[in-house]
XYZ file of C-alpha atoms in Angstrom:
699
model
C 0.000 0.000 0.000
C 1.384 3.397 -0.901
C 1.324 6.184 1.645
C 1.028 9.756 0.501
C 0.879 8.679 -3.114
C 2.081 11.260 -5.570
C -0.893 11.170 -7.855
C -0.922 14.896 -8.197
C 1.216 16.541 -10.769
C 1.463 20.227 -10.066
C 1.744 23.067 -12.361
C 1.618 22.794 -16.023
C 2.323 26.469 -16.634
C 3.235 28.048 -19.911
C 6.660 28.290 -21.334
C 6.855 31.373 -23.512
C 5.461 29.275 -26.354
C 2.354 27.232 -25.962
C 2.079 26.383 -22.315
C -1.114 27.871 -21.035
C -1.436 27.368 -17.238
C -1.938 23.667 -16.628
C -1.732 21.266 -13.732
C -1.934 17.498 -13.995
C -4.248 15.262 -12.164
C -4.975 13.501 -8.872
C -6.695 10.485 -10.385
C -4.909 7.435 -9.004
C -7.288 4.997 -7.396
C -5.009 4.421 -4.407
C -4.295 8.099 -3.799
C -3.999 9.291 -0.230
C -2.612 12.712 0.497
C -1.198 13.674 -2.885
C 2.121 15.248 -2.109
C 4.649 14.651 -4.816
C 4.406 18.063 -6.381
C 2.574 19.936 -3.668
C 5.911 20.715 -2.046
C 7.279 23.597 -3.987
C 10.981 24.095 -4.310
C 11.585 26.393 -1.335
C 10.886 23.704 1.282
C 13.223 21.016 -0.024
C 15.417 20.195 2.989
C 13.309 21.851 5.634
C 15.963 23.337 7.933
C 14.740 21.974 11.305
C 17.639 20.896 13.567
C 17.728 18.935 16.834
C 20.596 17.554 18.924
C 20.610 13.984 20.246
C 22.816 12.861 23.138
C 23.829 9.391 24.423
C 21.219 7.521 26.480
C 20.989 4.101 28.110
C 18.552 1.774 29.861
C 15.500 3.000 27.930
C 12.535 0.627 27.743
C 9.837 1.183 25.137
C 6.805 0.812 27.359
C 5.138 4.219 27.464
C 6.694 4.967 30.883
C 8.916 8.052 30.639
C 10.537 7.760 34.079
C 13.658 6.150 32.581
C 14.293 9.132 30.314
C 16.933 11.690 31.394
C 15.586 14.877 32.924
C 16.003 18.355 31.439
C 16.125 17.167 27.827
C 15.510 19.831 25.205
C 11.934 20.099 23.970
C 11.594 20.455 20.212
C 8.190 21.826 19.247
C 6.069 20.175 16.582
C 4.051 23.124 15.347
C 4.490 23.595 11.604
C 1.628 23.299 9.132
C 2.644 20.839 6.389
C -0.646 21.108 4.454
C -4.370 21.357 5.063
C -5.756 22.861 8.280
C -3.845 23.409 11.488
C -5.079 23.075 15.089
C -7.826 25.411 16.289
C -5.752 26.404 19.341
C -3.180 25.030 21.818
C -5.820 23.040 23.672
C -7.048 21.456 20.471
C -3.710 19.922 19.525
C -0.012 20.544 20.204
C 3.121 18.417 20.538
C 6.846 18.334 21.240
C 9.564 15.656 21.235
C 12.830 14.561 22.876
C 15.526 12.561 21.088
C 18.556 10.484 22.125
C 20.662 7.540 20.928
C 22.793 4.590 21.985
C 25.521 3.579 19.516
C 26.422 0.344 21.302
C 22.816 -0.804 20.885
C 22.520 0.968 17.516
C 19.273 2.505 18.710
C 17.655 5.891 18.159
C 15.113 6.889 20.822
C 12.212 9.291 20.295
C 9.693 10.481 22.894
C 6.750 12.536 21.653
C 4.275 14.225 23.999
C 0.942 15.232 22.460
C -1.781 17.284 24.129
C -5.147 16.781 22.472
C -8.541 17.621 23.939
C -10.378 15.240 21.597
C -8.730 11.887 20.894
C -10.336 9.589 18.308
C -9.667 5.887 17.681
C -11.370 4.215 14.725
C -12.178 0.631 15.698
C -13.992 -0.215 12.466
C -12.690 -2.494 9.732
C -12.404 0.609 7.516
C -9.902 2.188 9.906
C -7.514 4.418 7.969
C -4.851 7.079 8.482
C -7.376 9.934 8.254
C -10.248 8.442 10.260
C -8.507 8.782 13.631
C -5.555 10.354 15.421
C -2.437 9.107 13.615
C 1.310 9.502 14.128
C 3.429 9.634 10.945
C 7.134 9.095 11.611
C 9.720 9.628 8.833
C 13.295 8.315 9.103
C 16.374 8.567 6.868
C 19.260 6.888 8.703
C 21.596 7.020 5.703
C 21.109 10.777 5.224
C 23.257 10.957 2.118
C 23.999 14.456 0.746
C 22.910 13.023 -2.619
C 19.408 12.294 -1.300
C 18.849 8.841 0.209
C 15.450 7.190 0.578
C 13.001 7.587 3.465
C 11.075 5.153 5.663
C 7.587 6.214 6.719
C 5.765 4.556 9.604
C 2.099 5.399 10.145
C 0.831 4.472 13.575
C -2.571 4.693 15.251
C -4.201 2.581 17.940
C -6.072 0.673 15.253
C -3.932 1.414 12.217
C -0.379 0.636 11.037
C 1.072 1.128 7.589
C 4.296 1.964 5.739
C 5.280 3.594 2.485
C 5.732 1.689 -0.762
C 9.485 1.510 -1.400
C 9.049 0.026 -4.876
C 8.604 3.595 -6.142
C 11.569 5.039 -4.243
C 14.345 6.789 -6.156
C 16.781 4.923 -3.849
C 17.217 1.282 -5.003
C 18.752 0.308 -1.664
C 15.298 0.762 -0.185
C 13.344 -2.431 -0.749
C 10.817 -2.420 2.061
C 10.047 -0.351 5.124
C 10.081 -2.984 7.853
C 8.259 -2.818 11.183
C 10.953 -5.139 12.568
C 13.235 -2.087 12.547
C 11.075 0.021 14.857
C 9.123 -0.166 18.091
C 6.323 2.296 18.840
C 4.214 2.265 21.999
C 1.541 4.833 22.845
C -0.211 5.567 26.123
C -3.048 7.961 26.813
C -3.624 9.728 30.147
C -6.151 12.522 30.395
C -5.574 14.833 27.424
C -1.965 13.661 26.951
C -0.750 10.933 24.599
C 2.798 9.599 24.835
C 4.485 8.019 21.800
C 7.717 6.227 22.687
C 9.841 4.970 19.783
C 13.002 2.977 19.227
C 14.563 2.782 15.763
C 17.185 0.140 14.979
C 20.228 1.885 13.560
C 21.553 -1.093 11.571
C 25.132 0.193 11.920
C 24.161 3.609 10.557
C 24.238 5.445 13.897
C 27.510 7.101 14.820
C 28.681 10.052 16.868
C 29.183 13.165 14.719
C 26.653 12.125 12.140
C 23.380 13.702 10.995
C 20.278 11.622 10.362
C 16.947 12.709 8.964
C 13.680 12.476 10.889
C 10.335 14.249 10.867
C 6.748 13.859 11.984
C 3.281 14.657 10.740
C 0.438 14.266 13.231
C -3.132 13.883 12.044
C -5.694 15.101 14.578
C -9.247 13.807 14.271
C -11.756 15.443 16.624
C -15.107 13.939 17.572
C -16.984 16.863 16.037
C -14.965 16.892 12.780
C -16.868 16.219 9.582
C -15.980 13.099 7.598
C -12.631 13.616 5.890
C -11.858 16.709 7.991
C -8.592 16.655 9.958
C -5.918 19.013 11.194
C -2.162 18.532 10.798
C 1.087 19.552 12.484
C 4.711 18.707 11.629
C 8.184 19.314 13.038
C 9.842 20.715 9.929
C 8.301 22.871 7.223
C 6.477 21.404 4.281
C 4.848 18.180 3.198
C 5.982 15.543 0.745
C 8.355 14.197 3.366
C 8.445 10.666 1.975
C 8.244 11.562 -1.700
C 11.484 13.480 -2.154
C 14.917 13.530 -0.484
C 16.069 16.209 1.897
C 12.588 17.113 3.131
C 13.096 15.969 6.710
C 14.536 17.750 9.710
C 18.115 17.021 10.805
C 19.090 15.291 14.053
C 22.790 15.592 14.909
C 24.220 12.828 17.103
C 26.320 14.727 19.642
C 29.077 13.292 21.869
C 28.271 15.558 24.801
C 26.443 18.731 25.713
C 27.931 22.225 25.652
C 30.001 21.589 22.551
C 28.042 23.725 20.121
C 27.780 27.392 19.272
C 25.429 29.705 17.410
C 26.525 31.333 14.193
C 24.767 33.925 12.086
C 25.352 35.533 8.762
C 23.915 37.336 5.794
C 24.015 36.775 2.062
C 24.609 39.803 -0.119
C 24.774 40.291 -3.853
C 27.987 41.681 -5.275
C 27.445 44.555 -7.693
C 23.741 43.811 -7.993
C 20.456 45.093 -6.613
C 18.709 41.717 -6.524
C 16.454 41.255 -3.518
C 16.004 37.488 -3.755
C 18.303 34.898 -2.184
C 18.915 31.152 -2.222
C 16.664 29.279 0.200
C 19.367 27.185 1.903
C 23.083 26.991 2.565
C 24.868 23.790 3.556
C 27.373 23.292 6.373
C 29.518 20.125 6.169
C 31.921 19.128 8.938
C 35.361 18.710 7.387
C 36.536 15.952 9.751
C 33.161 14.167 9.808
C 31.525 14.684 6.384
C 28.354 12.811 7.435
C 27.704 15.621 9.902
C 26.034 18.091 7.620
C 22.946 20.224 7.671
C 21.192 22.838 5.591
C 20.184 26.165 7.085
C 17.243 28.299 6.021
C 17.904 31.726 4.508
C 15.209 34.300 5.259
C 13.709 36.727 2.750
C 16.393 39.378 3.305
C 19.339 36.988 3.190
C 19.907 36.310 6.902
C 20.566 32.943 8.502
C 21.118 31.634 12.021
C 21.936 28.155 13.275
C 23.632 26.204 16.025
C 26.450 23.820 15.086
C 28.688 21.393 17.000
C 32.293 22.486 17.441
C 34.499 21.818 14.446
C 35.606 23.074 11.056
C 32.979 23.351 8.337
C 32.873 23.923 4.640
C 30.072 26.283 3.626
C 28.347 25.943 0.269
C 25.059 26.665 -1.455
C 22.522 23.867 -1.235
C 21.605 24.745 -4.821
C 22.818 27.459 -7.129
C 19.539 28.428 -8.777
C 16.948 30.929 -7.614
C 13.720 31.855 -9.340
C 12.764 35.402 -10.254
C 9.416 35.722 -12.037
C 9.960 33.661 -15.203
C 13.744 33.910 -15.073
C 16.350 31.711 -13.475
C 19.278 33.323 -11.716
C 22.357 31.119 -11.618
C 24.838 31.747 -8.808
C 28.553 31.101 -9.063
C 28.832 28.437 -6.327
C 32.627 28.568 -6.226
C 32.507 32.203 -5.168
C 30.408 31.324 -2.107
C 32.334 28.291 -0.864
C 34.373 28.982 2.245
C 35.456 27.436 5.569
C 34.530 28.430 9.103
C 35.556 27.302 12.582
C 33.005 26.776 15.350
C 34.521 26.483 18.826
C 34.221 27.692 22.398
C 35.300 31.168 21.324
C 32.454 31.463 18.853
C 29.717 33.742 20.171
C 27.151 34.338 17.464
C 29.893 34.992 14.960
C 28.672 36.557 11.735
C 29.787 34.771 8.597
C 28.587 36.833 5.652
C 28.623 35.436 2.145
C 28.844 37.319 -1.137
C 26.806 36.139 -4.111
C 27.863 36.582 -7.719
C 25.646 35.818 -10.697
C 26.966 33.305 -13.176
C 26.784 34.544 -16.741
C 24.336 32.903 -19.123
C 26.192 30.695 -21.658
C 24.823 32.935 -24.423
C 25.003 30.382 -27.231
C 21.856 31.635 -28.987
C 22.625 33.385 -32.260
C 20.713 35.884 -34.351
C 19.312 33.084 -36.507
C 18.032 29.643 -35.628
C 20.412 26.826 -36.549
C 17.880 24.151 -37.518
C 17.474 25.309 -41.110
C 21.146 24.607 -41.843
C 21.688 21.839 -39.298
C 23.569 18.785 -40.560
C 22.778 15.652 -38.496
C 26.170 14.288 -39.530
C 27.770 17.198 -37.681
C 25.771 17.434 -34.464
C 28.501 18.970 -32.309
C 26.799 22.367 -32.067
C 23.441 21.088 -30.830
C 25.070 18.568 -28.495
C 27.240 21.305 -27.020
C 24.209 23.558 -26.629
C 22.165 20.930 -24.800
C 25.000 19.887 -22.496
C 25.963 23.493 -21.719
C 22.435 24.631 -20.896
C 21.637 21.343 -19.182
C 24.531 22.044 -16.825
C 23.565 25.705 -16.418
C 19.944 24.928 -15.518
C 20.904 21.773 -13.578
C 18.662 19.480 -15.636
C 19.473 15.805 -14.991
C 18.127 14.229 -18.195
C 17.015 15.248 -21.686
C 15.471 13.478 -24.663
C 15.563 15.513 -27.890
C 14.308 14.974 -31.442
C 14.707 17.434 -34.312
C 12.299 17.550 -37.261
C 13.013 19.002 -40.708
C 11.717 18.459 -44.220
C 9.008 16.015 -43.202
C 11.059 13.642 -41.076
C 12.740 13.189 -37.723
C 16.327 13.926 -38.668
C 18.175 13.805 -35.328
C 17.587 12.178 -31.952
C 19.778 12.029 -28.884
C 19.514 11.578 -25.134
C 21.618 13.298 -22.505
C 22.312 12.967 -18.794
C 20.797 10.732 -16.142
C 17.426 9.273 -15.186
C 18.137 9.656 -11.488
C 20.749 11.867 -9.839
C 21.021 9.476 -6.882
C 21.750 6.316 -8.893
C 23.431 8.151 -11.813
C 21.706 5.741 -14.257
C 21.933 7.254 -17.733
C 19.078 8.263 -20.001
C 18.962 6.158 -23.155
C 16.668 5.833 -26.163
C 14.270 3.621 -24.174
C 13.937 5.998 -21.214
C 10.409 7.361 -20.904
C 9.390 10.721 -19.474
C 6.133 12.089 -18.113
C 4.576 14.022 -20.972
C 2.132 15.889 -18.712
C -0.290 18.081 -20.677
C 1.072 16.977 -24.036
C -1.349 14.112 -23.367
C -4.253 16.462 -24.181
C -3.764 16.818 -27.954
C -3.181 13.056 -28.245
C -6.575 12.430 -26.664
C -8.033 15.241 -28.759
C -6.881 13.469 -31.921
C -8.662 10.287 -30.779
C -11.835 12.277 -30.128
C -11.743 13.723 -33.637
C -11.490 10.197 -35.065
C -14.709 9.384 -33.205
C -16.306 12.601 -34.465
C -15.592 11.555 -38.041
C -17.417 8.285 -37.462
C -20.402 10.019 -35.901
C -19.859 8.463 -32.472
C -19.723 11.840 -30.769
C -20.905 15.303 -31.787
C -18.593 18.182 -30.932
C -21.532 20.451 -30.160
C -23.912 18.111 -28.363
C -24.023 18.731 -24.591
C -21.967 16.055 -22.887
C -24.524 15.457 -20.141
C -26.791 13.959 -22.803
C -24.192 11.226 -23.247
C -23.228 10.877 -19.585
C -24.349 13.049 -16.652
C -21.763 14.497 -14.282
C -23.490 14.211 -10.930
C -20.904 16.175 -8.917
C -21.652 19.352 -10.864
C -25.283 18.709 -11.777
C -26.447 21.221 -9.150
C -25.191 23.973 -11.499
C -27.444 23.939 -14.553
C -24.778 25.670 -16.628
C -22.953 22.364 -16.860
C -25.662 21.220 -19.267
C -24.165 23.632 -21.816
C -20.739 21.936 -21.863
C -19.791 20.236 -25.137
C -16.769 18.359 -26.419
C -15.798 21.492 -28.339
C -15.748 23.462 -25.091
C -13.446 20.857 -23.548
C -11.021 20.771 -26.466
C -10.881 24.584 -26.669
C -10.726 25.163 -22.894
C -14.055 26.935 -22.548
C -15.878 24.625 -20.113
C -15.765 27.035 -17.186
C -14.318 24.267 -15.014
C -11.263 24.998 -12.866
C -8.008 23.435 -13.963
C -8.428 20.939 -11.109
C -11.129 20.760 -8.462
C -8.607 20.078 -5.700
C -7.256 23.586 -6.218
C -10.538 25.018 -4.944
C -10.665 25.765 -1.236
C -13.326 23.106 -0.670
C -11.750 20.668 -3.150
C -14.988 20.395 -5.116
C -15.660 20.900 -8.809
C -17.401 24.137 -9.787
C -18.014 26.315 -12.822
C -16.145 29.617 -12.940
C -17.978 31.150 -15.899
C -20.739 30.295 -18.349
C -19.401 27.551 -20.647
C -18.408 28.758 -24.086
C -18.033 32.422 -23.152
C -14.281 32.679 -22.545
C -10.979 30.871 -22.052
C -10.143 28.916 -18.900
C -7.541 26.155 -19.062
C -8.970 22.970 -17.532
C -7.786 19.427 -17.011
C -11.118 18.580 -15.376
C -12.833 19.092 -18.721
C -10.604 16.503 -20.406
C -11.283 14.004 -17.639
C -15.045 14.480 -18.037
C -14.744 14.013 -21.792
C -12.666 10.877 -21.184
C -15.497 9.378 -19.148
C -17.981 10.301 -21.872
C -15.830 8.682 -24.567
C -15.377 5.505 -22.528
C -19.146 5.354 -21.991
C -19.982 5.901 -25.670
C -17.436 3.448 -27.071
C -17.560 0.923 -24.209
C -13.809 0.572 -24.687
C -10.905 0.764 -22.305
C -9.200 4.132 -22.853
C -5.809 2.480 -23.340
C -7.250 0.297 -26.105
C -9.026 3.236 -27.679
C -5.833 5.325 -27.767
C -3.900 2.437 -29.249
C -6.453 2.001 -32.027
C -7.116 5.674 -32.740
C -3.713 7.311 -32.234
C -0.738 5.087 -31.454
C -1.122 2.720 -34.399
C -2.356 5.252 -37.013
C 0.453 7.717 -36.232
C 3.201 5.261 -35.262
C 3.661 6.277 -31.637
C 5.734 3.409 -30.323
C 7.046 3.279 -26.768
C 4.123 5.361 -25.478
C 1.952 4.458 -22.486
C -0.838 6.066 -20.473
C -0.976 3.894 -17.348
C 1.158 1.650 -15.209
C 2.730 -1.536 -16.584
C 5.826 -3.593 -15.792
C 7.817 -2.324 -18.774
C 7.096 1.325 -18.016
C 8.178 0.806 -14.409
C 11.590 -0.418 -15.644
C 12.353 2.366 -18.111
C 10.725 5.485 -16.653
C 12.903 8.375 -15.496
C 12.625 9.943 -12.068
C 11.471 13.519 -11.951
C 13.593 16.071 -10.084
C 13.146 19.229 -8.042
C 16.383 21.212 -7.910
C 18.382 18.132 -8.941
C 16.864 15.967 -6.187
C 14.910 12.943 -7.499
C 11.260 12.293 -6.727
C 9.585 8.923 -6.404
C 8.173 7.226 -9.480
C 4.392 7.443 -9.371
C 2.810 5.682 -12.324
C -0.904 6.181 -12.997
C -3.140 3.218 -12.255
C -5.658 4.563 -14.784
C -5.045 6.746 -17.846
C -5.617 10.445 -17.333
C -6.331 12.270 -20.578
C -5.040 15.578 -19.285
C -1.698 14.381 -17.960
C -0.674 10.692 -17.828
C 1.162 9.909 -21.095
C 4.733 8.589 -20.827
C 6.887 8.696 -23.945
C 10.162 10.061 -25.351
C 11.185 12.508 -28.036
C 11.825 10.127 -30.938
C 8.487 8.377 -30.539
C 6.505 11.560 -30.060
C 8.018 13.246 -33.091
C 5.743 10.930 -35.102
C 2.722 12.683 -33.612
C 3.901 16.097 -34.820
C 4.810 14.664 -38.211
C 1.435 12.946 -38.440
C -0.382 16.208 -37.824
C 1.886 18.066 -40.219
C 1.273 15.451 -42.940
C -2.465 15.350 -42.104
C -2.487 11.626 -41.445
C -5.330 9.711 -39.850
C -8.090 12.313 -40.331
C -9.968 13.775 -43.267
C -8.813 17.096 -44.683
C -11.970 18.863 -43.491
C -11.407 17.482 -39.987
C -7.867 18.809 -40.005
C -9.176 22.184 -41.106
C -11.411 22.299 -38.039
C -8.704 20.907 -35.767
C -6.407 23.797 -36.690
C -8.996 26.566 -36.713
C -8.093 29.124 -34.018
C -11.100 28.751 -31.742
C -9.811 30.283 -28.490
C -7.390 33.155 -28.087
C -5.095 32.734 -25.082
C -4.768 36.030 -23.212
C -1.200 37.195 -22.750
C -0.160 37.141 -19.098
C 1.354 40.135 -17.337
C 4.746 38.421 -17.082
C 4.728 36.866 -20.550
C 8.045 37.854 -22.170
C 7.066 36.842 -25.703
C 6.947 39.812 -28.107
C 3.513 41.144 -29.036
C 3.733 39.873 -32.622
C 3.376 36.310 -31.302
C -0.305 35.409 -30.763
C -1.359 32.185 -29.024
C -4.573 30.233 -29.560
C -6.173 26.862 -29.093
C -7.599 24.861 -31.932
C -9.284 21.605 -30.963
C -6.837 20.517 -28.206
C -3.876 21.829 -30.236
C -1.920 24.917 -29.192
C -1.486 27.228 -32.160
C 0.751 30.250 -32.560
C 0.801 32.917 -35.236
C 4.296 34.316 -35.422
C 6.677 36.198 -37.731
C 7.850 32.717 -38.785
C 4.380 31.594 -39.799
C 1.974 29.168 -38.187
C 3.287 26.921 -35.437
C 1.473 24.231 -33.465
C 2.138 21.832 -30.632
C 1.726 21.717 -26.873
C 3.755 22.034 -23.700
C 3.709 19.919 -20.581
C 4.690 20.506 -16.975
C 4.124 18.070 -14.122
C 6.409 20.053 -11.827
C 9.364 17.677 -11.898
C 8.982 16.926 -15.633
C 8.782 19.626 -18.292
C 8.507 19.155 -22.024
C 7.609 20.829 -25.299
C 6.517 19.577 -28.725
C 6.590 22.301 -31.356
C 6.223 22.321 -35.131
C 6.596 25.353 -37.408
C 4.255 24.344 -40.212
C 5.361 26.939 -42.751
C 9.054 26.230 -42.145
C 8.569 22.446 -42.014
C 10.764 22.383 -38.924
C 10.236 21.573 -35.288
C 11.433 19.673 -32.265
C 10.360 17.594 -29.280
C 12.141 17.851 -25.940
C 11.486 16.049 -22.671
C 13.264 16.855 -19.402
C 13.028 15.336 -15.924
C 13.510 18.593 -14.037
C 11.575 21.516 -12.604
C 13.949 23.820 -14.518
C 13.350 22.184 -17.891
C 11.069 24.910 -19.225
C 14.034 27.271 -19.319
C 15.780 24.922 -21.740
C 12.550 24.548 -23.732
C 12.298 28.319 -24.147
C 15.920 28.627 -25.191
C 15.609 25.812 -27.726
C 12.881 27.727 -29.564
C 15.266 30.601 -30.094
C 18.384 28.505 -30.691
C 16.742 26.228 -33.251
C 14.075 28.357 -34.929
C 13.722 32.076 -34.258
C 17.136 33.241 -33.178
C 17.537 35.592 -30.229
C 14.454 37.711 -29.657
C 14.006 40.930 -27.764
C 11.495 40.058 -25.059
C 8.826 42.179 -23.445
C 9.832 43.527 -20.058
């Protein structure tokens, strides 16, 4: 069973070409709290620090009398997601921590005060139907991002996370034989006493990762309503590395000191700073931690005595639509923490790293010789390094054929396994035009009418209270005019609604595509995977393309990455027509070529498919010059530009970003897939490098 399944894919937002704001879907049938992409970049490695000291003679029995007195209390009071406690009486918690290296045991004592304590004794007992303790542990705590064990514990509920989807292959199964948890309740206080087996991974002068999320269920809470608290900031604690707090195993007390500092920009007026800096003990490299930088560049932390190297946790910061790259070498320094240190200030100077600037005045694709690919390979590798993109799959199209294909980098920055021609990437919203093509095949055969209200085929009970839904047609779905939100879970109440009268204006929506998927399945009485195979994959030659989980896909899929840290593989149990396609650049180039050659549909159908039916409003921060106008045809993104008509679609599942783009009048285009949150920067640059040349962008 998978805990905190990453069925959500967050944020399909527009690259400067073709990516209208989109977010992929929480559809998986075994979804719990969907966290994979709900943890935006600034909380990776959450900055919480605690100190553990040697202990002995601790019994895990719920009796705290054998614990040392005067231990430090570490508050558990952060909001990881959802709703927090109503007040201190409603729910609050703190913990103590210690260790014993001879026993290879880590000890945790958590004290919870809760005025309404719920135990679900039914057979349907689950993590969110009662008070539940979630305990996250990373004993390895590798700087490269090791895997995480999650233990969920309630009086009538125990579960663990599914390690088969971990980015860390050394994790095979989270085992309850490695942990003891006992809870006792007295009055309004609950004690959780824990012992974790260290398995030779506990050592003095080492940091390990731990964290907690407590789920509080009150008697008067509505069904599905809970509150949450955590030790360190942010959620997604089991779905990506570095998202836990740090516990440092100390030899003795009074051998630490507080240091402070400030980051400043050299010769620049930038007001934004990196979110973390890393301190690594020089004599004991496994003693390392990352410290939070506040909004004005200040930091403060307590460190054990010793010499430390100081470095940036990552060298990229995000400013509107731009990426600022920092010269990491300029920041790296050494500091000494000892008894003389009294809140010493260690200031760091930041210097921007220059953009590689390999984009010329003209695009290179027109004159590109696939027998001499050094220029494009150098471009990809240079910008891949600059934007810290682990893996890339690229295909170039010219003169009616795919004329160059290559893969670059790694599938997983932890394992360093390389991307190859079989590696598959999440295609995110590029799934939409593939489904749209299948729908148009059904339209040609009279199985569905673009302008017949969809409720006449299949009602949508969740939105039936709003009569406007009866206006929604397949055309509205394919042109993003349904009035639905992108995803219902983004609403405050998590429920589907209609934002405007269907057909009256543009509003990008994945929910519309999922409704149309259900209608199509109902009309055809076919499995969606079979329908897509018959209507798209075979007619257009899309090999190595899948829409839901299978054994082969599980072997070849890449891991996504946030700031170079891998995320768990979360394959869809059921196909989602707004988001779930997995493919690679060479295979998907056949889709663009098929549309360009008008294969698989009648000429009059293609005419309608490419008619500009919805104009996409230009956003305030859109840097694309005014002479570029963006539209939707029937599920296809269309652009009118100084270089003629272009079509395609972009995709962004947060940790995967991709772009498929064809300039019809030039008979040139490309497909690029990346497994990184920074991939859209490369996608943007490829448009200029390959096709348009350097453009002056709107400020």
